Amino acid sequence: MAAPVAIHLEFGGGAELLFNGVKDHHVTLPSQPDPWDVKQLLVWIQQNLLKERPELFVQGDSVRPGILVLINDADWELMGELEYQLQDQDNVVFISTLHGG
Amino acid sequence: MTDEVGYLKAQLEEKEKDIVALKNKLAHLEKSNASVLELYEKVTPLTPLKAKASLSNEDIMRYSRQLLLPELGVQGQLNLSKTSVLVVGCGGLGCPLAQYLAAAGIGRLGLLDYDEVELSNLHRQVLHGEENQDQAKALSAANAIKRLNSTVECIPYHLQLSSENALQLIQQYDIVADCSDNVPTRYLVNDACVLSGKPLVSASALRMEGQLTVYNYHGGPCYRCLYPVPPPSETVTNCSDGGVLGVVPGIMGCFQALEVLKIASGQGSSCGQQLVMFDAQDARFRSIKLRPKQAGCAVCGENPSVTRLVDYEAFCGSAATDKCRKLNLLSRDQRITVQDYKSIMDTAEPHLLLDVRPLVEVDICHLPTSLNIPLSSLEYRKSEHIQLLQESISQLKQQMEGDCRPPVYVICKMGNDSQKAVQVMEKMSGSEVDSITVKDISGGLMAWAKRIDPTFPQY
């Protein structure tokens, strides 16, 4: 069994509007047989934080186009994307790209 | 006789004075006309920008405070003077960007914008003034830049950047700054920069946040490496819908100017594989390390599928403008006009007027009898708001005689959200909302202000 993981989730660039306007979420992912990865985190967010309109946040098993995921201040592409295994105290940011000027 | 001579002499003297005044006026006009900028409606070839051999005494005095910086120095200043920069969009980002580039002594500025100055631009587009309303933004910006630094060559382009003209235009400049306000233009500018090998200093801003990255620079990623697929158009918010605090694009435009100046002077930018995020609410900047250039990128990868410019509006499923598009979700019998609603008001026909805008917009202006329940509350079935709606409908039923379906008219700013609200309410079950007839008011409050009540504010 993997121990529970406490992580810091942040939403920005307008993505926070899907979470009642709350940017910062300190959450604890419960203990489970395998270690938590980002793919499972997205499912957990949908079930626990995002109650409505999931299509504005996820597409298939990933985030929708136009949302950038950052793990500990780095592009998730550098970290293994959906397969990245979450560590205790990780910081995961979901930022919607801005287009205004 | 003497009287007449005196009279004629006086007349002559007066006419001569008039002639002198007219000559002065003409000379003044001719002089100012000579410095009036020509507005370009299409892309034409430019003469190459000549490098200065040395700084003049006036240059030395003018730029002395930055010449003192070892990071810039005389060589950096000379480098600036031989660099041309294309500014795509003379709005909230483009204005401060162009201003600082001109002040610092950049050689040539291409200022591109298809739009005209509006009153609602002035809070953030700080090169334009009240007297420039309805003028082409490119011209207004160029005139302001000329006042600041007449030695900078300004080329105002009053045109929409397109797949047809973008390459020809961008090839003529050394650095491109993306200060645009919509998704198709961002992909177009990116692809044109990749195809012509130009660094792209890109920023964006909305509400209280900003983002900045330098793309296609020193082997770093391009916009498509990061965003291979455009966002669904319904997830994109523009400044006229979401709002923006003017100083936020101001800060981001200044940041863009900084990176352009570093590249132009020869210091180089450190934002080539970085995303700088600015949160104005928390007063926080954050730098994020981005992925490298992607081998599989459609435009800058090893086997690119995009080898010439494409149709970007089709690719993104949205128009290359930040103007609101008009939705058509309902049938004609589900909609009424503002004139219809005016006569309903005048005949005091019992009804409920439901305003589905967010509270912050209702605070700006609203019709006196309206009930405010934001669209999001209807969509999320917020219980306190559904209860409020139920109470209002049952009160209305009591007012009306017999067993009829009480009319509910839904209004918003432009007539888009009101249509969505009608669809949401029609899907509500009898337990949520009793049988009602629900219609939207086409064109919303802005149509009301234009056609019915000219004293009603527009925003």
Coordinates of C-alpha atoms in Angstrom, one line a residue, chain B residues 54-258:
Chain B
S54 CA 28.5 56.0 -34.4
L55 CA 26.3 57.9 -32.0
S56 CA 25.7 61.6 -32.5
N57 CA 26.1 64.0 -29.6
E58 CA 22.3 64.3 -29.5
D59 CA 22.1 60.4 -29.3
I60 CA 24.7 60.4 -26.5
M61 CA 22.8 62.9 -24.4
R62 CA 19.4 61.3 -25.2
Y63 CA 20.4 57.8 -24.3
S64 CA 23.1 58.7 -21.7
R65 CA 21.3 57.1 -18.8
Q66 CA 21.2 53.7 -20.5
L67 CA 24.6 54.1 -22.2
L68 CA 26.0 54.1 -18.7
L69 CA 24.9 50.4 -18.3
P70 CA 27.7 48.0 -19.0
E71 CA 25.0 45.6 -20.1
L72 CA 24.0 47.9 -23.0
G73 CA 26.9 50.4 -23.7
V74 CA 27.6 52.1 -27.0
Q75 CA 27.5 48.9 -29.0
G76 CA 24.2 47.8 -27.6
Q77 CA 22.7 51.3 -28.4
L78 CA 24.0 51.0 -32.0
N79 CA 22.5 47.5 -32.2
L80 CA 19.1 48.9 -31.1
S81 CA 19.3 51.6 -33.8
K82 CA 19.7 49.0 -36.6
T83 CA 16.9 46.7 -35.3
S84 CA 13.4 46.6 -36.7
V85 CA 10.5 45.3 -34.6
L86 CA 7.0 44.4 -35.8
V87 CA 4.3 45.0 -33.2
V88 CA 1.3 42.8 -33.9
G89 CA -1.6 44.6 -32.2
C90 CA -1.5 48.2 -30.8
G91 CA -3.7 47.5 -27.8
G92 CA -3.0 47.0 -24.1
L93 CA 0.3 45.2 -24.7
G94 CA 1.4 46.9 -27.9
C95 CA 1.1 50.5 -26.6
P96 CA 3.5 50.2 -23.7
L97 CA 5.8 47.9 -25.7
A98 CA 6.1 50.4 -28.6
Q99 CA 6.5 53.3 -26.2
Y100 CA 9.5 51.8 -24.4
L101 CA 11.1 50.5 -27.6
A102 CA 10.8 54.0 -29.2
A103 CA 12.1 55.7 -26.0
A104 CA 15.1 53.3 -25.9
G105 CA 16.0 54.2 -29.6
I106 CA 14.9 51.1 -31.6
G107 CA 15.6 51.7 -35.3
R108 CA 12.2 50.9 -36.9
L109 CA 8.8 50.0 -35.5
G110 CA 6.1 48.4 -37.6
L111 CA 2.8 49.1 -35.8
L112 CA 0.0 46.8 -37.0
D113 CA -3.7 46.9 -36.0
Y114 CA -6.8 46.5 -38.1
D115 CA -9.0 48.2 -35.5
E116 CA -10.0 51.8 -34.6
V117 CA -9.7 53.5 -31.2
E118 CA -12.8 53.2 -28.9
L119 CA -13.5 54.8 -25.6
S120 CA -13.4 51.5 -23.8
N121 CA -9.8 51.0 -25.0
L122 CA -8.4 54.0 -23.2
H123 CA -8.0 52.5 -19.7
R124 CA -5.2 50.2 -21.0
Q125 CA -4.2 51.3 -24.5
V126 CA -2.2 54.2 -23.2
L127 CA -0.8 55.7 -26.5
H128 CA -4.3 56.6 -27.6
G129 CA -6.1 59.7 -26.3
E130 CA -9.7 60.9 -26.3
E131 CA -9.2 62.9 -29.5
N132 CA -8.1 59.7 -31.3
Q133 CA -11.4 57.9 -31.0
D134 CA -12.5 56.3 -34.4
Q135 CA -8.9 56.8 -35.7
A136 CA -6.9 53.8 -36.8
K137 CA -5.0 52.5 -33.8
A138 CA -1.9 52.0 -35.9
L139 CA -1.9 55.7 -36.9
S140 CA -2.8 56.9 -33.4
A141 CA 0.0 54.9 -31.9
A142 CA 2.5 56.0 -34.6
N143 CA 1.7 59.6 -34.0
A144 CA 2.2 59.2 -30.3
I145 CA 5.5 57.4 -30.9
K146 CA 6.7 60.2 -33.2
R147 CA 6.1 62.8 -30.5
L148 CA 8.2 60.8 -28.1
N149 CA 11.1 60.0 -30.4
S150 CA 11.1 61.5 -33.9
T151 CA 14.3 59.6 -34.8
V152 CA 12.4 56.2 -34.7
E153 CA 11.1 55.2 -38.1
C154 CA 7.4 54.3 -37.7
I155 CA 5.4 52.3 -40.1
P156 CA 1.7 52.1 -39.2
Y157 CA -0.2 49.2 -40.9
H158 CA -4.0 49.4 -40.8
L159 CA -4.7 45.9 -41.9
Q160 CA -5.6 42.4 -40.6
L161 CA -2.7 40.1 -40.5
S162 CA -3.5 37.1 -42.7
S163 CA -2.1 34.0 -44.2
E164 CA -1.7 36.0 -47.4
N165 CA 0.3 38.9 -46.1
A166 CA 2.0 37.6 -42.9
L167 CA 5.2 36.1 -44.4
Q168 CA 5.9 39.1 -46.6
L169 CA 5.5 41.4 -43.7
I170 CA 7.4 39.4 -41.0
Q171 CA 10.3 38.7 -43.3
Q172 CA 11.1 42.4 -43.4
Y173 CA 11.5 42.7 -39.6
D174 CA 14.2 41.4 -37.2
I175 CA 12.0 40.6 -34.2
V176 CA 8.2 40.1 -33.8
A177 CA 6.2 41.0 -30.8
D178 CA 2.8 39.2 -30.5
C179 CA 0.5 41.7 -28.8
S180 CA -2.6 40.3 -30.4
D181 CA -5.9 39.4 -28.6
N182 CA -7.1 36.1 -30.2
V183 CA -6.1 32.5 -30.8
P184 CA -6.0 32.3 -34.7
T185 CA -3.6 35.3 -34.8
R186 CA -1.3 33.7 -32.2
Y187 CA -1.0 30.6 -34.3
L188 CA -0.6 32.6 -37.5
V189 CA 2.2 34.8 -36.0
N190 CA 3.9 31.8 -34.6
D191 CA 4.0 29.9 -37.9
A192 CA 5.1 32.9 -39.9
C193 CA 7.9 33.5 -37.4
V194 CA 9.0 29.8 -37.6
L195 CA 8.8 29.8 -41.4
S196 CA 10.9 33.1 -41.6
G197 CA 13.2 32.3 -38.7
K198 CA 12.3 35.3 -36.5
P199 CA 12.3 35.3 -32.7
L200 CA 8.7 35.9 -31.3
V201 CA 8.3 37.8 -28.1
S202 CA 4.8 36.8 -27.0
A203 CA 2.7 38.0 -24.1
S204 CA -1.0 37.9 -23.1
A205 CA -3.1 39.3 -20.3
L206 CA -6.6 38.8 -19.0
R207 CA -8.4 39.9 -15.8
M208 CA -5.6 40.1 -13.2
E209 CA -3.0 37.7 -14.9
G210 CA -0.4 37.8 -17.5
Q211 CA 1.9 35.3 -19.3
L212 CA 5.1 35.8 -21.4
T213 CA 7.4 33.5 -23.4
V214 CA 9.9 34.0 -26.2
Y215 CA 9.3 31.5 -28.9
N216 CA 11.4 30.2 -31.8
Y217 CA 14.5 31.6 -30.2
H218 CA 18.0 30.0 -30.1
G219 CA 16.6 26.5 -30.8
G220 CA 13.9 26.8 -28.1
P221 CA 10.2 25.7 -28.5
C222 CA 7.6 27.5 -30.7
Y223 CA 4.0 28.2 -29.7
R224 CA 2.9 25.0 -31.3
C225 CA 5.4 22.9 -29.4
L226 CA 3.6 24.0 -26.3
Y227 CA 0.0 24.1 -27.7
P228 CA -0.2 21.6 -30.6
V229 CA -4.0 21.7 -30.5
P230 CA -5.9 25.0 -30.2
P231 CA -8.3 25.3 -27.2
P232 CA -12.0 24.7 -27.8
S233 CA -13.4 28.1 -28.7
E234 CA -15.9 28.0 -25.9
T235 CA -13.1 27.9 -23.3
V236 CA -11.5 31.1 -24.6
T237 CA -12.3 34.4 -22.8
N238 CA -11.5 37.8 -24.4
C239 CA -10.9 41.1 -22.6
S240 CA -14.4 42.4 -23.6
D241 CA -16.0 39.5 -21.8
G242 CA -13.7 38.7 -19.0
G243 CA -12.4 42.2 -18.3
V244 CA -8.8 43.3 -17.6
L245 CA -7.2 45.7 -15.3
G246 CA -5.3 48.1 -17.6
V247 CA -2.1 48.0 -15.7
V248 CA -1.8 44.2 -16.1
P249 CA -1.3 44.3 -19.9
G250 CA 0.8 47.4 -19.2
I251 CA 3.2 45.4 -17.0
M252 CA 3.3 42.5 -19.5
G253 CA 3.8 44.9 -22.5
C254 CA 6.7 46.5 -20.6
F255 CA 8.1 43.0 -19.9
Q256 CA 7.9 42.3 -23.6
A257 CA 9.8 45.5 -24.4
L258 CA 12.5 44.4 -22.0

